[in-house]
PDB file of C-alpha atoms in Angstrom:
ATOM      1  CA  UNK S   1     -16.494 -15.575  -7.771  1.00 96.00           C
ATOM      2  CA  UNK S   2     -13.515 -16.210  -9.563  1.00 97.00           C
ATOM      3  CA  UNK S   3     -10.594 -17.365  -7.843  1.00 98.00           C
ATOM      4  CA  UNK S   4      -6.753 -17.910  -8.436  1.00 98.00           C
ATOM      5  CA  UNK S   5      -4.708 -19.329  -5.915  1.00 98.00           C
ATOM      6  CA  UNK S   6      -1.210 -19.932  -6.152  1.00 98.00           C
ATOM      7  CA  UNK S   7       1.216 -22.449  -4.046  1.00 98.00           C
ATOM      8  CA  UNK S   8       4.348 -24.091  -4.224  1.00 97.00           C
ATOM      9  CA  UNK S   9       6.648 -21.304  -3.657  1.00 97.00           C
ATOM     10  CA  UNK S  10       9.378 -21.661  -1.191  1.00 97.00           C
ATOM     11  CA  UNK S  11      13.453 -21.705  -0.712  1.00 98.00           C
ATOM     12  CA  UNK S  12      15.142 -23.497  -3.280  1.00 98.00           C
ATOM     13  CA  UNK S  13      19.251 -23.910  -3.718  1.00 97.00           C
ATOM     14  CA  UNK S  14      20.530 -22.073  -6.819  1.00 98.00           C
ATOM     15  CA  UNK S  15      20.277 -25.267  -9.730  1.00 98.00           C
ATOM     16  CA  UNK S  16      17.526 -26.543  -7.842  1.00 98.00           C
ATOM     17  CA  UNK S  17      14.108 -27.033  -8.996  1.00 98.00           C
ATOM     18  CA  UNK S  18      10.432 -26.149  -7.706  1.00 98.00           C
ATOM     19  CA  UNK S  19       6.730 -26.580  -9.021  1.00 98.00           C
ATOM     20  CA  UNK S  20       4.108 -24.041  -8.852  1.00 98.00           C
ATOM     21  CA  UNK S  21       0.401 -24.966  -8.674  1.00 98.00           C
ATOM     22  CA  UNK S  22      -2.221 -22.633  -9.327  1.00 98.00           C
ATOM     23  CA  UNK S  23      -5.775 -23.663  -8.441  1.00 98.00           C
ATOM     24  CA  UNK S  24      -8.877 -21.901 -10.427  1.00 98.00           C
ATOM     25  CA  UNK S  25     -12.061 -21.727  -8.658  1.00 98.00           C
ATOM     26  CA  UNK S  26     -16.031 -19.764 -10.008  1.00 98.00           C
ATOM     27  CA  UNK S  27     -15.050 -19.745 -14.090  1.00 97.00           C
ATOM     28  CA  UNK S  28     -14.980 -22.728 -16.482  1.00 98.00           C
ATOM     29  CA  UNK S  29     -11.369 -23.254 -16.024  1.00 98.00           C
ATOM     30  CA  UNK S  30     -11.039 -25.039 -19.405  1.00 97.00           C
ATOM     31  CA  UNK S  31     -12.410 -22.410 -21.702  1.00 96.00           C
ATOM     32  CA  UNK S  32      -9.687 -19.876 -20.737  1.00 97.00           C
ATOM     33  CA  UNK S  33      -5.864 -19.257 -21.747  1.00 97.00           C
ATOM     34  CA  UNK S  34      -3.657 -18.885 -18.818  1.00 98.00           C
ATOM     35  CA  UNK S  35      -0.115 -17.690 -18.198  1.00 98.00           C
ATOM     36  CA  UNK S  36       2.172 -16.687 -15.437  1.00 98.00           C
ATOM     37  CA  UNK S  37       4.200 -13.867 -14.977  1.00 98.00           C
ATOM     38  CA  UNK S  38       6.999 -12.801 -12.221  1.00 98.00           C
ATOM     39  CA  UNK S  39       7.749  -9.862 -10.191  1.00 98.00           C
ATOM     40  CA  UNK S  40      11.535  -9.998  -8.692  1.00 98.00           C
ATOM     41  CA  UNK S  41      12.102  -7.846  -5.333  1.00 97.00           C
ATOM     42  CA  UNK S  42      11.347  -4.519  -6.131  1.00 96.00           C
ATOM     43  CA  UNK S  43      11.224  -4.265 -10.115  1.00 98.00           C
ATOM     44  CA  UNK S  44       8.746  -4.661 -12.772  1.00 98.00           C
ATOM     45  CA  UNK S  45       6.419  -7.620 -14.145  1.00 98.00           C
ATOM     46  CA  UNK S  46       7.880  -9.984 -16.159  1.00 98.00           C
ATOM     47  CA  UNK S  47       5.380 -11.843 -18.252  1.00 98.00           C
ATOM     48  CA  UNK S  48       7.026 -15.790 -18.003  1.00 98.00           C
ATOM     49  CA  UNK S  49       4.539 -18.460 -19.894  1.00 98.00           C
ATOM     50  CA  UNK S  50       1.436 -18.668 -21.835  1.00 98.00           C
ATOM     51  CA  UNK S  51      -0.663 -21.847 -22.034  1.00 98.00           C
ATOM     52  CA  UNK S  52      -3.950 -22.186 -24.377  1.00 96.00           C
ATOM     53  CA  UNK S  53      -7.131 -23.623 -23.112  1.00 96.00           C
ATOM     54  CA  UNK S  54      -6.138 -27.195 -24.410  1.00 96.00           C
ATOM     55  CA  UNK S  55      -2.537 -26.937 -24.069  1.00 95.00           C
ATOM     56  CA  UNK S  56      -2.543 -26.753 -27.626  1.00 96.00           C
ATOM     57  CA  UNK S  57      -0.130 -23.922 -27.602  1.00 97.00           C
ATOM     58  CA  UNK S  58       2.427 -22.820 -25.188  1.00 98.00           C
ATOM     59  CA  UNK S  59       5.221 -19.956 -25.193  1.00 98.00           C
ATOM     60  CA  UNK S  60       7.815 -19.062 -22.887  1.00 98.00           C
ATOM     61  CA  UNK S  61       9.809 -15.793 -22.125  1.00 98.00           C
ATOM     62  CA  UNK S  62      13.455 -16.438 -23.896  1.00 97.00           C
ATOM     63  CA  UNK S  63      14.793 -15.713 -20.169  1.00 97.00           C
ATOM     64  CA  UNK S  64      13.026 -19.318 -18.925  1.00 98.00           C
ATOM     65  CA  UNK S  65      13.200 -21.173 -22.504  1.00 98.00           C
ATOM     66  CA  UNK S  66      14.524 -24.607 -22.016  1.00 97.00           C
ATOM     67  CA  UNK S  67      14.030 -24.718 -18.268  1.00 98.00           C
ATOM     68  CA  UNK S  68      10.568 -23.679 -17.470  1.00 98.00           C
ATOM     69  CA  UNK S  69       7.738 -25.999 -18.345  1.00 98.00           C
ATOM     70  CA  UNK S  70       4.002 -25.406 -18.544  1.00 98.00           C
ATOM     71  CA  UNK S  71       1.059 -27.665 -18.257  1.00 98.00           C
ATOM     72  CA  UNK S  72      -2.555 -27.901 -16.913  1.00 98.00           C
ATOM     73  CA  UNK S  73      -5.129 -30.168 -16.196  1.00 98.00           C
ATOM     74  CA  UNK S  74      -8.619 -28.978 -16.928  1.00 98.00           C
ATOM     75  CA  UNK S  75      -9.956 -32.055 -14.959  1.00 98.00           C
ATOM     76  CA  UNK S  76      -8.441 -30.459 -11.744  1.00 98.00           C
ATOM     77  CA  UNK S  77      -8.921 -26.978 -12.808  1.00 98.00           C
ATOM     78  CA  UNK S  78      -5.262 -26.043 -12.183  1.00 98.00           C
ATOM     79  CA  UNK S  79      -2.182 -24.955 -13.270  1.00 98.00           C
ATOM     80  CA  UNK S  80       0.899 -25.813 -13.315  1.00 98.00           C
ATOM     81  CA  UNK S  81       4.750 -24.352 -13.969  1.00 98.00           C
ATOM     82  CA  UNK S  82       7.777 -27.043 -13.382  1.00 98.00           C
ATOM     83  CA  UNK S  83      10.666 -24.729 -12.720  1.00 98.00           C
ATOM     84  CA  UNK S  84      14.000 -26.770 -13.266  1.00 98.00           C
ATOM     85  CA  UNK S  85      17.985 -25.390 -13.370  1.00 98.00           C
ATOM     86  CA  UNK S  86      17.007 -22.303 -11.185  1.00 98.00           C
ATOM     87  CA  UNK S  87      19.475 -19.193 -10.391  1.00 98.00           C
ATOM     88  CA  UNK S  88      19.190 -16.237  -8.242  1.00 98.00           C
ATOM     89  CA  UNK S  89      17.847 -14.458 -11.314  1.00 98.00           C
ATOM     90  CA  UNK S  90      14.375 -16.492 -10.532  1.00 98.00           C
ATOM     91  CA  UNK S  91      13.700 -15.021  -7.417  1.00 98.00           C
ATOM     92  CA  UNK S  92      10.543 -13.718  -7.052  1.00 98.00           C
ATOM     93  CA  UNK S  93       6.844 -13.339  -6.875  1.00 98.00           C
ATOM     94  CA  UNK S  94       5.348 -16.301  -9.420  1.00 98.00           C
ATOM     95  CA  UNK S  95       1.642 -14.866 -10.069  1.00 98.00           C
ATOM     96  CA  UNK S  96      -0.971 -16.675 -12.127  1.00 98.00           C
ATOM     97  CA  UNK S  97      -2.979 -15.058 -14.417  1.00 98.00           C
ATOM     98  CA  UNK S  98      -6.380 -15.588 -16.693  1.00 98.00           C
ATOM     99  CA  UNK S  99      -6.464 -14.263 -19.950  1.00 97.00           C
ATOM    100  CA  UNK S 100      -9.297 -13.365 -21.860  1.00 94.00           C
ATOM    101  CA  UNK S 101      -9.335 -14.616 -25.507  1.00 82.00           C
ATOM    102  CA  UNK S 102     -10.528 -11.892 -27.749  1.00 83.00           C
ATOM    103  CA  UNK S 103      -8.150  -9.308 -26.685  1.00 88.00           C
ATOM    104  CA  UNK S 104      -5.828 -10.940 -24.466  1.00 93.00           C
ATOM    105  CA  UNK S 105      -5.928  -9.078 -21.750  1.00 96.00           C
ATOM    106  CA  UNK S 106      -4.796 -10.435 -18.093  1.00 97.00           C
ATOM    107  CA  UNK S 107      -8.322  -9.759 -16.249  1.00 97.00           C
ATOM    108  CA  UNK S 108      -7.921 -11.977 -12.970  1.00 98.00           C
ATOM    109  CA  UNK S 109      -4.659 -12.680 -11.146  1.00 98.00           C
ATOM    110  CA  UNK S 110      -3.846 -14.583  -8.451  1.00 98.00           C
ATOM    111  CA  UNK S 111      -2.013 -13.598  -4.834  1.00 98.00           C
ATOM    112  CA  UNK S 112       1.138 -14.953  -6.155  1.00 98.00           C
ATOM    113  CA  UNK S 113       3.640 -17.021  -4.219  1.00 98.00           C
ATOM    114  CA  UNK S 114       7.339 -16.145  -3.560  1.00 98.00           C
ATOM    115  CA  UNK S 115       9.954 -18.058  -5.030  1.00 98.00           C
ATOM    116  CA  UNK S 116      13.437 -17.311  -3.377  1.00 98.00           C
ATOM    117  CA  UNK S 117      16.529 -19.240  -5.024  1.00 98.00           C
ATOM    118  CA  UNK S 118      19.535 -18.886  -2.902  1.00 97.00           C
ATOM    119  CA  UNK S 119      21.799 -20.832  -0.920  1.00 95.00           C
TER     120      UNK S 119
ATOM    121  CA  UNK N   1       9.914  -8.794 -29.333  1.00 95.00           C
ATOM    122  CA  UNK N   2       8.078  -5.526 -28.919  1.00 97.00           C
ATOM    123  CA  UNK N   3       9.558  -3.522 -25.788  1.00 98.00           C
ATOM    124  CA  UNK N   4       7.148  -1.085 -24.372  1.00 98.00           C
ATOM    125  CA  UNK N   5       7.807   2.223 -22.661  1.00 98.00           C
ATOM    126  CA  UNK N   6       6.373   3.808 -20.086  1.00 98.00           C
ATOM    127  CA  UNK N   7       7.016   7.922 -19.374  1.00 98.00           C
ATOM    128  CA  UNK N   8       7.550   9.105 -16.849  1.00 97.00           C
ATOM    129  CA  UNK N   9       8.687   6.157 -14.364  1.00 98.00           C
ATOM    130  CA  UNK N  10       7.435   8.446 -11.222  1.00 97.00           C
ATOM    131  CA  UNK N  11       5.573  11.367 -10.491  1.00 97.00           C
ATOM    132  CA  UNK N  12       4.219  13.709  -8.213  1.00 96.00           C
ATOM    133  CA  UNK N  13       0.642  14.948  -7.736  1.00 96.00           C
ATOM    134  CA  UNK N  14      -2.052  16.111  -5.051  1.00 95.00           C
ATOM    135  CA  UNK N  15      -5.759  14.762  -4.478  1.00 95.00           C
ATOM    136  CA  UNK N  16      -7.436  16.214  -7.273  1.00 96.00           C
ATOM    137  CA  UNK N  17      -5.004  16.485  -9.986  1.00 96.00           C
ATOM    138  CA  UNK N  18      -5.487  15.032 -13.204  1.00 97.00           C
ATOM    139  CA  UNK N  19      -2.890  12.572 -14.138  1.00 97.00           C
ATOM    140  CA  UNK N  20      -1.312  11.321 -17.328  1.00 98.00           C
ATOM    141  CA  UNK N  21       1.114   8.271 -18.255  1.00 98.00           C
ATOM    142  CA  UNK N  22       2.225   7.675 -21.606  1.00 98.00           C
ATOM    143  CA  UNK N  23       3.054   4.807 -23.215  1.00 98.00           C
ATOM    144  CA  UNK N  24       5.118   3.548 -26.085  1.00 98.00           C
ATOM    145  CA  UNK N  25       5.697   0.439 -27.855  1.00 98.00           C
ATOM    146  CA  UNK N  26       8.310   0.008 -30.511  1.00 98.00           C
ATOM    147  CA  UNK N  27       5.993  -1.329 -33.243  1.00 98.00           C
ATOM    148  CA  UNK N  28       2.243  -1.363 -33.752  1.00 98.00           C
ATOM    149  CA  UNK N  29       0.389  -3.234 -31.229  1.00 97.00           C
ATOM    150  CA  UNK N  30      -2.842  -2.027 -32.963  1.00 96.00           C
ATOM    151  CA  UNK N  31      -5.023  -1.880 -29.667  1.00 97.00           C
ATOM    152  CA  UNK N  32      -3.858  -4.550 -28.325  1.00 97.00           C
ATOM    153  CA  UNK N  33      -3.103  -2.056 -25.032  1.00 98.00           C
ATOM    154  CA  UNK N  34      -4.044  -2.972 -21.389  1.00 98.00           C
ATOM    155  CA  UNK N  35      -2.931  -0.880 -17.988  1.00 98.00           C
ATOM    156  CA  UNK N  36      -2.808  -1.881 -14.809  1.00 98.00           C
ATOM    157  CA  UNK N  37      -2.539  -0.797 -11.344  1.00 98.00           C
ATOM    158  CA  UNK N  38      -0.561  -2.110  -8.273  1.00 98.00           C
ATOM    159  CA  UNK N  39      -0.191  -1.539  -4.830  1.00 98.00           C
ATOM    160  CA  UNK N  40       2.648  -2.729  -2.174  1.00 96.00           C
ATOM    161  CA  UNK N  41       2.125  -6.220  -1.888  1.00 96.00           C
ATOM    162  CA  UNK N  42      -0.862  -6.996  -4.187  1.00 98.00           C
ATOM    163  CA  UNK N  43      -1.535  -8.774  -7.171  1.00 98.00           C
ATOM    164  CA  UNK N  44      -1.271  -6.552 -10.331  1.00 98.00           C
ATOM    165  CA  UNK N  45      -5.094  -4.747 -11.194  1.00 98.00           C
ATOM    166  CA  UNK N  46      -6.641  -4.807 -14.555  1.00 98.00           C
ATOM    167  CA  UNK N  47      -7.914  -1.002 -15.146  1.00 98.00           C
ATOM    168  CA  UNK N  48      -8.524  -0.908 -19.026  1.00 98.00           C
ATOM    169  CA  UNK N  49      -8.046  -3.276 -21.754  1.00 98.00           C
ATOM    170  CA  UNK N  50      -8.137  -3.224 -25.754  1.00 97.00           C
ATOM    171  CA  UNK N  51      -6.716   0.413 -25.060  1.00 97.00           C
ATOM    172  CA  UNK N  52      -9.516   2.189 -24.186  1.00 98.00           C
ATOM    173  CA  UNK N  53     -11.976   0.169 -22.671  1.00 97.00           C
ATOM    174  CA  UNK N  54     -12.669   0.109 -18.970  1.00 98.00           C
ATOM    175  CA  UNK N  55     -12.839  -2.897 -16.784  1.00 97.00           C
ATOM    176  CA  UNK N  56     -15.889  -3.464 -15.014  1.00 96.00           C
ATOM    177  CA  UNK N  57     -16.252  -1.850 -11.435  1.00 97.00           C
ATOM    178  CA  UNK N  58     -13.366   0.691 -12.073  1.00 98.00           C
ATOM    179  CA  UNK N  59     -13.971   3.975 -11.525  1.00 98.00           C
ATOM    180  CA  UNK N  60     -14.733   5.935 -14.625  1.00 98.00           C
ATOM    181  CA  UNK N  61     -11.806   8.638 -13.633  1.00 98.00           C
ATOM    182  CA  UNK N  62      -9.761   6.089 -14.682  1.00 98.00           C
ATOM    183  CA  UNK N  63      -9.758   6.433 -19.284  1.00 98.00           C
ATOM    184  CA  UNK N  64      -7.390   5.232 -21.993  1.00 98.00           C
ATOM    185  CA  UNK N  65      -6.889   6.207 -25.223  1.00 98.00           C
ATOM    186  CA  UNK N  66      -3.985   5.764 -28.265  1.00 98.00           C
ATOM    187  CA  UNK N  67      -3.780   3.094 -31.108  1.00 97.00           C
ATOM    188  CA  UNK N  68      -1.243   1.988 -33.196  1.00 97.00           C
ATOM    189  CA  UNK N  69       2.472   2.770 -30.867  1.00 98.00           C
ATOM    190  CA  UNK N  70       1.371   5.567 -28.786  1.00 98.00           C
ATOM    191  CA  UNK N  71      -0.695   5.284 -25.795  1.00 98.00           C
ATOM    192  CA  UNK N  72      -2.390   7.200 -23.006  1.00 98.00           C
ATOM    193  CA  UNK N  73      -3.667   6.739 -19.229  1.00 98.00           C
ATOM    194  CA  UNK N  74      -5.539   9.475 -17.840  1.00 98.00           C
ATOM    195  CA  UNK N  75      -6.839   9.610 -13.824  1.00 98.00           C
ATOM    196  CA  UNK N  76      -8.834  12.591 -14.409  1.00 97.00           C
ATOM    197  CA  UNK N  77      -8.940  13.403 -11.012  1.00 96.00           C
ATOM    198  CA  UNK N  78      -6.498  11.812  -8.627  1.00 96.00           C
ATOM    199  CA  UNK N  79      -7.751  10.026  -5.491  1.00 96.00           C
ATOM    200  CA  UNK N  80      -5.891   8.955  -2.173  1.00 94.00           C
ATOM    201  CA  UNK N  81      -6.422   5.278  -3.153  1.00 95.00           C
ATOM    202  CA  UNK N  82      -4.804   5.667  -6.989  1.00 96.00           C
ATOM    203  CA  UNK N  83      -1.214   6.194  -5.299  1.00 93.00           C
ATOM    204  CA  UNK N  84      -0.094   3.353  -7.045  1.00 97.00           C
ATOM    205  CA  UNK N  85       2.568   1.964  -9.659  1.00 98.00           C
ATOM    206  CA  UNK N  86       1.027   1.326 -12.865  1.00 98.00           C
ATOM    207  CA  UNK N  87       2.001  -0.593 -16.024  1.00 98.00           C
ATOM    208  CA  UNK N  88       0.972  -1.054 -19.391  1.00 98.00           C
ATOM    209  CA  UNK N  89       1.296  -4.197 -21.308  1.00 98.00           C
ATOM    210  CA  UNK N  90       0.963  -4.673 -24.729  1.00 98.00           C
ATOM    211  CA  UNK N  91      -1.311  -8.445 -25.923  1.00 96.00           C
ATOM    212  CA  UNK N  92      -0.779  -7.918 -29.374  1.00 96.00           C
ATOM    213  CA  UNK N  93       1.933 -11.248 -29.178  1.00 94.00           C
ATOM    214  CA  UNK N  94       3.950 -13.153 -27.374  1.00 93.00           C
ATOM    215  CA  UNK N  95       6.276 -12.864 -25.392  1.00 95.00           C
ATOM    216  CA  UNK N  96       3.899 -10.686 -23.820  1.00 95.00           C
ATOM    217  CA  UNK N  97       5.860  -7.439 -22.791  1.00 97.00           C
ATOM    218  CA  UNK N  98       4.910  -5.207 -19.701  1.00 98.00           C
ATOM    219  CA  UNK N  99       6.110  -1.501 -18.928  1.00 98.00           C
ATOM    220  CA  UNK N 100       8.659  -0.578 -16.605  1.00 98.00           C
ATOM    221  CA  UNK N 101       6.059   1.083 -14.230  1.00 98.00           C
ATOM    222  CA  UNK N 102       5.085   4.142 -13.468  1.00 98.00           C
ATOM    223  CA  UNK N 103       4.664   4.979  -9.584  1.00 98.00           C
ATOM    224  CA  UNK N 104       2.300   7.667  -8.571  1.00 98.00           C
ATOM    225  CA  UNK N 105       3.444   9.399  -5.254  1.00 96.00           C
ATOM    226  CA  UNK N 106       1.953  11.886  -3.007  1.00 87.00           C
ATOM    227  CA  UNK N 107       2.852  15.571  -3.591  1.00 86.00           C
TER     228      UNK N 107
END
């Protein structure tokens, strides 16, 4: 069974900074793209970071450019988003998410953890 | 970036009722086109991908269709447990862009 589990979330002071883990269980973790993408309180998904199977490629969302960094490590079957210089504006529920290749479509998520920046 | 648009951003419907969101995005995505479904305090649901194709163990009420810019979900006959919000997202490129959401209330 495939499996997506998320941790790391928590309180965090506005210009603070936080790491998410994301642990992959039942799939061959390293043969899959994987990205994360954020729900604040209430609105819509925001897609947030895309990583490829190596870590070959990686994109961000302009709205986390510069301060969000992704990585994984296919030898732990996890993944991984370092969340630096955060503001209010990053408040909210951080899921992972597997993608598969030919189409790119999102077809497993995670539970998602909750990120709340405020002081 | 491509911005996607989802009509209408609510509706209204009974048990039964055959339901339809549209979606556009503002360039062609080909079929790049997946929907999803969420409920209060879940993880987003994949329900069809490459724009018309349906995820295995969905219910086959559930159909897409459109290519191109203009796209279609269709519940073809609504049931207590699709009272949802849903969202299309288009995987054509990056930055990949979501919806705003469509919720589906009870009439």
């Amino acid at each position: 069974e495939v499996q997506l589990v998320e941790s790391g979330g928590g309180l965090v002071q506005p210009g603070g900074s936080l790491r998410l883990s994301c642990a992959a269980s039942g799939f061959t973790f390293s043969s899959y793209e994987m990205n994360w993408v954020r729900q604040a309180p209430g609105k819509g998904l925001e897609w947030v970071s895309y990583i490829s199977s190596g870590a070959g490629t990686i994109h961000y969302a302009d709205s986390v450019k510069g301060r969000f960094t992704i990585s994984r490590d296919n030898a732990k079957n996890s993944l991984y988003l370092q969340m630096n210089s955060l503001g209010a504006e990053d408040t909210a529920v951080y899921y992972c998410a597997r993608e598969v290749g030919y189409n790119n479509y999102f077809d497993y998520w995670g539970q998602g953890t909750l990120v709340t920046v405020s002081s | 970036d491509i911005q996607m648009t989802q009509s209408p951003s609510s509706l209204s419907a009974s048990v039964g009722d055959r339901v339809t969101i549209t979606c556009r995005a503002s360039q062609t995505i080909s079929s790049y086109l997946n929907w999803f479904q969420q409920k209060p305090g879940k993880a987003p649901k994949l329900l069809i991908y490459a724009a018309s194709s349906l995820q295995s163990g969905v219910p086959s009420r559930f159909s897409g269709s459109g290519s191109g810019t203009d796209f279609t979900l269709t519940i073809s006959s609504l049931q207590p447990e699709d009272f949802a919000t849903y969202y299309c997202q288009q995987s054509y490129t990056t930055p990949r862009t979501f919806g705003q959401g469509t919720k589906v209330e009870i009439k």
